[in-house]
Amino acid sequence: MADAPARLVLVGFMGVGKSTVGRLLARRLRYAFEDMDRRIERRAGRSIAELFRSEGEEAFRARELAEARELEPLERRVIATGGGAFAREDTRAALQHGALSVWLRCELDVLLGRLQPDGSRPLAGNREIMRALLADREPSYRMADVTVDATGTPEEVADRVLALVRGRRGPVRR
Ligand code: S3P
């Protein structure tokens, strides 16, 4: 694919399927798959929940920025971001640079139905908390290059993303 972006960066709220769809996309594009949360956990030797407990959110955001900067020069990567990564200006800038960013968008109730209440997401809360967090995040998700409807199966969502990637002509904006 002559015009394929060096990196495809998936952004969006918790539970939208960034990792599942990302893995499918990487396979189909023959790109490597990078999951920012898993990279952070590997590097720290601790889970996200443990990191939030021991270091707090700001330290976690610094870890996200460091990961985004490490990924910035790499090519042929599909990157699944954590739901808050794109909301930070410096992390967003590193993620967007030379990449095609894709907002996987979905209604809150669909997202809530997908989230497992397993304690792995420290910021997940009741419906009101999630509604407020999503409202807070949406302006930054809107800064992604393209928006894709993330309802349906992961395969359907991956098909939509691929159709968009293949339909684009010329280099990405940044
Ligand atoms: C977060 C989302 C999580 C993870 C962390 C914080 C957020 O990633 O990075 O729990 O701030 O929305 P997922 O979007 O993969 O759940």
mmCIF file of C-alpha atoms and ligand atoms in Angstrom:
data_model
loop_
_atom_site.group_PDB
_atom_site.id
_atom_site.type_symbol
_atom_site.label_atom_id
_atom_site.label_comp_id
_atom_site.label_asym_id
_atom_site.label_seq_id
_atom_site.Cartn_x
_atom_site.Cartn_y
_atom_site.Cartn_z
ATOM 1 C CA MET A 1 0.000 0.000 0.000
ATOM 2 C CA ALA A 2 1.928 3.009 -1.287
ATOM 3 C CA ASP A 3 0.212 5.587 0.887
ATOM 4 C CA ALA A 4 -0.084 3.571 4.077
ATOM 5 C CA PRO A 5 0.880 5.592 7.160
ATOM 6 C CA ALA A 6 4.011 4.628 9.096
ATOM 7 C CA ARG A 7 1.899 4.191 12.192
ATOM 8 C CA LEU A 8 -1.780 3.716 12.791
ATOM 9 C CA VAL A 9 -2.698 5.008 16.238
ATOM 10 C CA LEU A 10 -5.990 3.900 17.773
ATOM 11 C CA VAL A 11 -7.499 6.238 20.338
ATOM 12 C CA GLY A 12 -10.761 6.228 22.239
ATOM 13 C CA PHE A 13 -12.416 5.461 25.527
ATOM 14 C CA MET A 14 -11.918 2.441 27.765
ATOM 15 C CA GLY A 15 -13.698 -0.630 26.451
ATOM 16 C CA VAL A 16 -13.950 0.528 22.856
ATOM 17 C CA GLY A 17 -11.740 -2.305 21.607
ATOM 18 C CA LYS A 18 -8.482 -0.549 20.727
ATOM 19 C CA SER A 19 -6.343 -3.569 21.587
ATOM 20 C CA THR A 20 -8.554 -6.210 19.959
ATOM 21 C CA VAL A 21 -9.101 -4.188 16.801
ATOM 22 C CA GLY A 22 -5.455 -3.120 16.780
ATOM 23 C CA ARG A 23 -4.250 -6.704 16.789
ATOM 24 C CA LEU A 24 -6.523 -7.542 13.848
ATOM 25 C CA LEU A 25 -5.407 -4.480 11.922
ATOM 26 C CA ALA A 26 -1.738 -5.221 12.483
ATOM 27 C CA ARG A 27 -2.192 -8.722 11.126
ATOM 28 C CA ARG A 28 -4.007 -7.455 8.054
ATOM 29 C CA LEU A 29 -1.555 -4.634 7.350
ATOM 30 C CA ARG A 30 1.444 -6.822 8.205
ATOM 31 C CA TYR A 31 2.491 -4.256 10.778
ATOM 32 C CA ALA A 32 3.769 -4.964 14.282
ATOM 33 C CA PHE A 33 1.248 -4.414 17.084
ATOM 34 C CA GLU A 34 2.102 -2.237 20.074
ATOM 35 C CA ASP A 35 -0.131 -1.922 23.104
ATOM 36 C CA MET A 36 0.960 1.062 25.200
ATOM 37 C CA ASP A 37 -0.541 -0.235 28.441
ATOM 38 C CA ARG A 38 1.160 -3.622 28.059
ATOM 39 C CA ARG A 39 4.486 -1.917 27.260
ATOM 40 C CA ILE A 40 4.163 0.182 30.431
ATOM 41 C CA GLU A 41 3.367 -2.920 32.498
ATOM 42 C CA ARG A 42 6.294 -4.855 31.043
ATOM 43 C CA ARG A 43 8.729 -2.032 31.658
ATOM 44 C CA ALA A 44 7.497 -1.382 35.202
ATOM 45 C CA GLY A 45 7.049 -5.054 36.102
ATOM 46 C CA ARG A 46 3.690 -4.085 37.607
ATOM 47 C CA SER A 47 0.085 -3.917 36.479
ATOM 48 C CA ILE A 48 -1.634 -0.630 35.619
ATOM 49 C CA ALA A 49 -3.763 -0.953 38.761
ATOM 50 C CA GLU A 50 -0.632 -1.411 40.906
ATOM 51 C CA LEU A 51 1.074 1.530 39.214
ATOM 52 C CA PHE A 52 -1.878 3.824 39.908
ATOM 53 C CA ARG A 53 -1.883 2.678 43.541
ATOM 54 C CA SER A 54 1.836 2.993 44.147
ATOM 55 C CA GLU A 55 2.825 5.967 41.963
ATOM 56 C CA GLY A 56 -0.432 7.782 41.192
ATOM 57 C CA GLU A 57 -1.939 8.973 37.927
ATOM 58 C CA GLU A 58 0.616 11.668 37.093
ATOM 59 C CA ALA A 59 3.484 9.174 37.155
ATOM 60 C CA PHE A 60 1.436 6.872 34.925
ATOM 61 C CA ARG A 61 0.886 9.752 32.465
ATOM 62 C CA ALA A 62 4.647 10.360 32.420
ATOM 63 C CA ARG A 63 5.140 6.689 31.569
ATOM 64 C CA GLU A 64 2.633 7.058 28.723
ATOM 65 C CA LEU A 65 4.517 10.052 27.362
ATOM 66 C CA ALA A 66 7.795 8.118 27.473
ATOM 67 C CA GLU A 67 6.202 5.210 25.570
ATOM 68 C CA ALA A 68 4.683 7.554 22.974
ATOM 69 C CA ARG A 69 8.107 9.100 22.379
ATOM 70 C CA GLU A 70 9.732 5.684 22.036
ATOM 71 C CA LEU A 71 7.149 4.686 19.447
ATOM 72 C CA GLU A 72 7.355 7.977 17.523
ATOM 73 C CA PRO A 73 10.260 7.060 15.186
ATOM 74 C CA LEU A 74 9.056 3.516 14.488
ATOM 75 C CA GLU A 75 7.441 2.407 11.243
ATOM 76 C CA ARG A 76 4.874 -0.212 10.295
ATOM 77 C CA ARG A 77 3.224 -0.210 13.696
ATOM 78 C CA VAL A 78 -0.380 -0.332 14.834
ATOM 79 C CA ILE A 79 -0.536 1.270 18.276
ATOM 80 C CA ALA A 80 -3.336 0.779 20.806
ATOM 81 C CA THR A 81 -3.249 3.699 23.248
ATOM 82 C CA GLY A 82 -4.694 3.823 26.752
ATOM 83 C CA GLY A 83 -7.939 5.785 26.998
ATOM 84 C CA GLY A 84 -6.286 8.819 28.598
ATOM 85 C CA ALA A 85 -3.123 9.045 26.509
ATOM 86 C CA PHE A 86 -4.554 11.228 23.755
ATOM 87 C CA ALA A 87 -5.969 13.670 26.295
ATOM 88 C CA ARG A 88 -2.465 14.876 27.197
ATOM 89 C CA GLU A 89 -1.118 17.413 24.742
ATOM 90 C CA ASP A 90 2.525 16.282 24.676
ATOM 91 C CA THR A 91 1.617 12.588 24.494
ATOM 92 C CA ARG A 92 -0.906 13.321 21.751
ATOM 93 C CA ALA A 93 1.708 15.280 19.762
ATOM 94 C CA ALA A 94 4.158 12.360 19.909
ATOM 95 C CA LEU A 95 1.444 9.886 18.928
ATOM 96 C CA GLN A 96 0.196 12.009 16.018
ATOM 97 C CA HIS A 97 3.556 12.844 14.508
ATOM 98 C CA GLY A 98 3.740 11.153 11.075
ATOM 99 C CA ALA A 99 0.921 8.775 12.004
ATOM 100 C CA LEU A 100 -2.696 8.327 11.085
ATOM 101 C CA SER A 101 -4.721 8.619 14.276
ATOM 102 C CA VAL A 102 -8.108 6.925 14.418
ATOM 103 C CA TRP A 103 -10.789 7.626 17.013
ATOM 104 C CA LEU A 104 -12.801 4.485 17.653
ATOM 105 C CA ARG A 105 -16.095 6.028 18.667
ATOM 106 C CA CYS A 106 -18.941 4.340 20.455
ATOM 107 C CA GLU A 107 -21.929 5.264 22.639
ATOM 108 C CA LEU A 108 -21.348 5.170 26.380
ATOM 109 C CA ASP A 109 -23.889 2.405 27.019
ATOM 110 C CA VAL A 110 -22.191 0.106 24.522
ATOM 111 C CA LEU A 111 -18.844 0.822 26.161
ATOM 112 C CA LEU A 112 -20.205 0.165 29.633
ATOM 113 C CA GLY A 113 -21.591 -3.157 28.458
ATOM 114 C CA ARG A 114 -18.162 -4.184 27.212
ATOM 115 C CA LEU A 115 -16.144 -3.257 30.299
ATOM 116 C CA GLN A 116 -15.355 -6.039 32.732
ATOM 117 C CA PRO A 117 -15.644 -4.877 36.353
ATOM 118 C CA ASP A 118 -12.388 -6.687 37.187
ATOM 119 C CA GLY A 119 -10.493 -3.862 38.886
ATOM 120 C CA SER A 120 -7.920 -3.648 36.080
ATOM 121 C CA ARG A 121 -8.956 -0.095 35.134
ATOM 122 C CA PRO A 122 -8.367 2.253 38.067
ATOM 123 C CA LEU A 123 -10.371 5.128 36.550
ATOM 124 C CA ALA A 124 -13.448 3.060 35.709
ATOM 125 C CA GLY A 125 -16.434 3.899 37.861
ATOM 126 C CA ASN A 126 -20.203 4.074 37.804
ATOM 127 C CA ARG A 127 -22.174 5.373 34.844
ATOM 128 C CA GLU A 128 -22.067 8.999 36.028
ATOM 129 C CA ILE A 129 -18.299 8.916 36.519
ATOM 130 C CA MET A 130 -17.801 7.374 33.080
ATOM 131 C CA ARG A 131 -20.172 9.834 31.426
ATOM 132 C CA ALA A 132 -18.235 12.773 32.885
ATOM 133 C CA LEU A 133 -14.867 11.262 31.954
ATOM 134 C CA LEU A 134 -15.997 10.601 28.382
ATOM 135 C CA ALA A 135 -17.339 14.162 28.048
ATOM 136 C CA ASP A 136 -13.989 15.425 29.279
ATOM 137 C CA ARG A 137 -12.052 13.267 26.825
ATOM 138 C CA GLU A 138 -14.149 13.731 23.684
ATOM 139 C CA PRO A 139 -12.613 17.054 22.588
ATOM 140 C CA SER A 140 -9.191 15.411 22.458
ATOM 141 C CA TYR A 141 -10.454 12.278 20.688
ATOM 142 C CA ARG A 142 -11.964 14.619 18.072
ATOM 143 C CA MET A 143 -8.425 15.757 17.260
ATOM 144 C CA ALA A 144 -7.711 12.366 15.702
ATOM 145 C CA ASP A 145 -7.324 12.414 11.917
ATOM 146 C CA VAL A 146 -10.336 10.199 11.327
ATOM 147 C CA THR A 147 -13.289 8.831 13.279
ATOM 148 C CA VAL A 148 -14.565 5.295 12.894
ATOM 149 C CA ASP A 149 -17.777 3.824 14.275
ATOM 150 C CA ALA A 150 -16.696 1.172 16.776
ATOM 151 C CA THR A 151 -20.014 -0.627 17.172
ATOM 152 C CA GLY A 152 -20.227 -4.205 15.920
ATOM 153 C CA THR A 153 -17.656 -6.967 16.004
ATOM 154 C CA PRO A 154 -13.912 -6.265 16.119
ATOM 155 C CA GLU A 155 -13.685 -7.635 12.548
ATOM 156 C CA GLU A 156 -16.316 -5.169 11.353
ATOM 157 C CA VAL A 157 -14.532 -2.290 13.045
ATOM 158 C CA ALA A 158 -11.180 -3.364 11.583
ATOM 159 C CA ASP A 159 -12.796 -3.526 8.115
ATOM 160 C CA ARG A 160 -14.030 0.060 8.522
ATOM 161 C CA VAL A 161 -10.597 1.284 9.567
ATOM 162 C CA LEU A 162 -8.911 -0.525 6.682
ATOM 163 C CA ALA A 163 -11.363 0.899 4.167
ATOM 164 C CA LEU A 164 -10.480 4.374 5.424
ATOM 165 C CA VAL A 165 -6.739 3.758 5.367
ATOM 166 C CA ARG A 166 -6.917 2.377 1.853
ATOM 167 C CA GLY A 167 -9.190 5.170 0.647
ATOM 168 C CA ARG A 168 -6.809 7.889 1.745
ATOM 169 C CA ARG A 169 -4.422 9.415 -0.732
ATOM 170 C CA GLY A 170 -1.191 11.216 -0.030
ATOM 171 C CA PRO A 171 0.797 11.507 3.181
ATOM 172 C CA VAL A 172 -0.847 12.233 6.483
ATOM 173 C CA ARG A 173 -1.135 15.829 7.632
ATOM 174 C CA ARG A 174 1.653 15.990 10.151
HETATM 175 C C1 S3P B 1 -7.112 4.763 31.205
HETATM 176 C C2 S3P B 1 -7.404 3.753 30.316
HETATM 177 C C3 S3P B 1 -6.728 2.443 30.359
HETATM 178 C C4 S3P B 1 -5.366 2.551 31.044
HETATM 179 C C5 S3P B 1 -5.500 3.209 32.364
HETATM 180 C C6 S3P B 1 -6.063 4.634 32.266
HETATM 181 C C7 S3P B 1 -7.805 6.059 31.083
HETATM 182 O O1 S3P B 1 -6.568 1.937 29.043
HETATM 183 O O2 S3P B 1 -4.452 3.266 30.236
HETATM 184 O O3 S3P B 1 -6.336 2.410 33.155
HETATM 185 O O4 S3P B 1 -7.313 7.077 31.619
HETATM 186 O O5 S3P B 1 -8.866 6.118 30.402
HETATM 187 P P1 S3P B 1 -7.798 1.313 28.172
HETATM 188 O O6 S3P B 1 -8.404 2.457 27.414
HETATM 189 O O7 S3P B 1 -7.130 0.340 27.295
HETATM 190 O O8 S3P B 1 -8.742 0.696 29.147
#
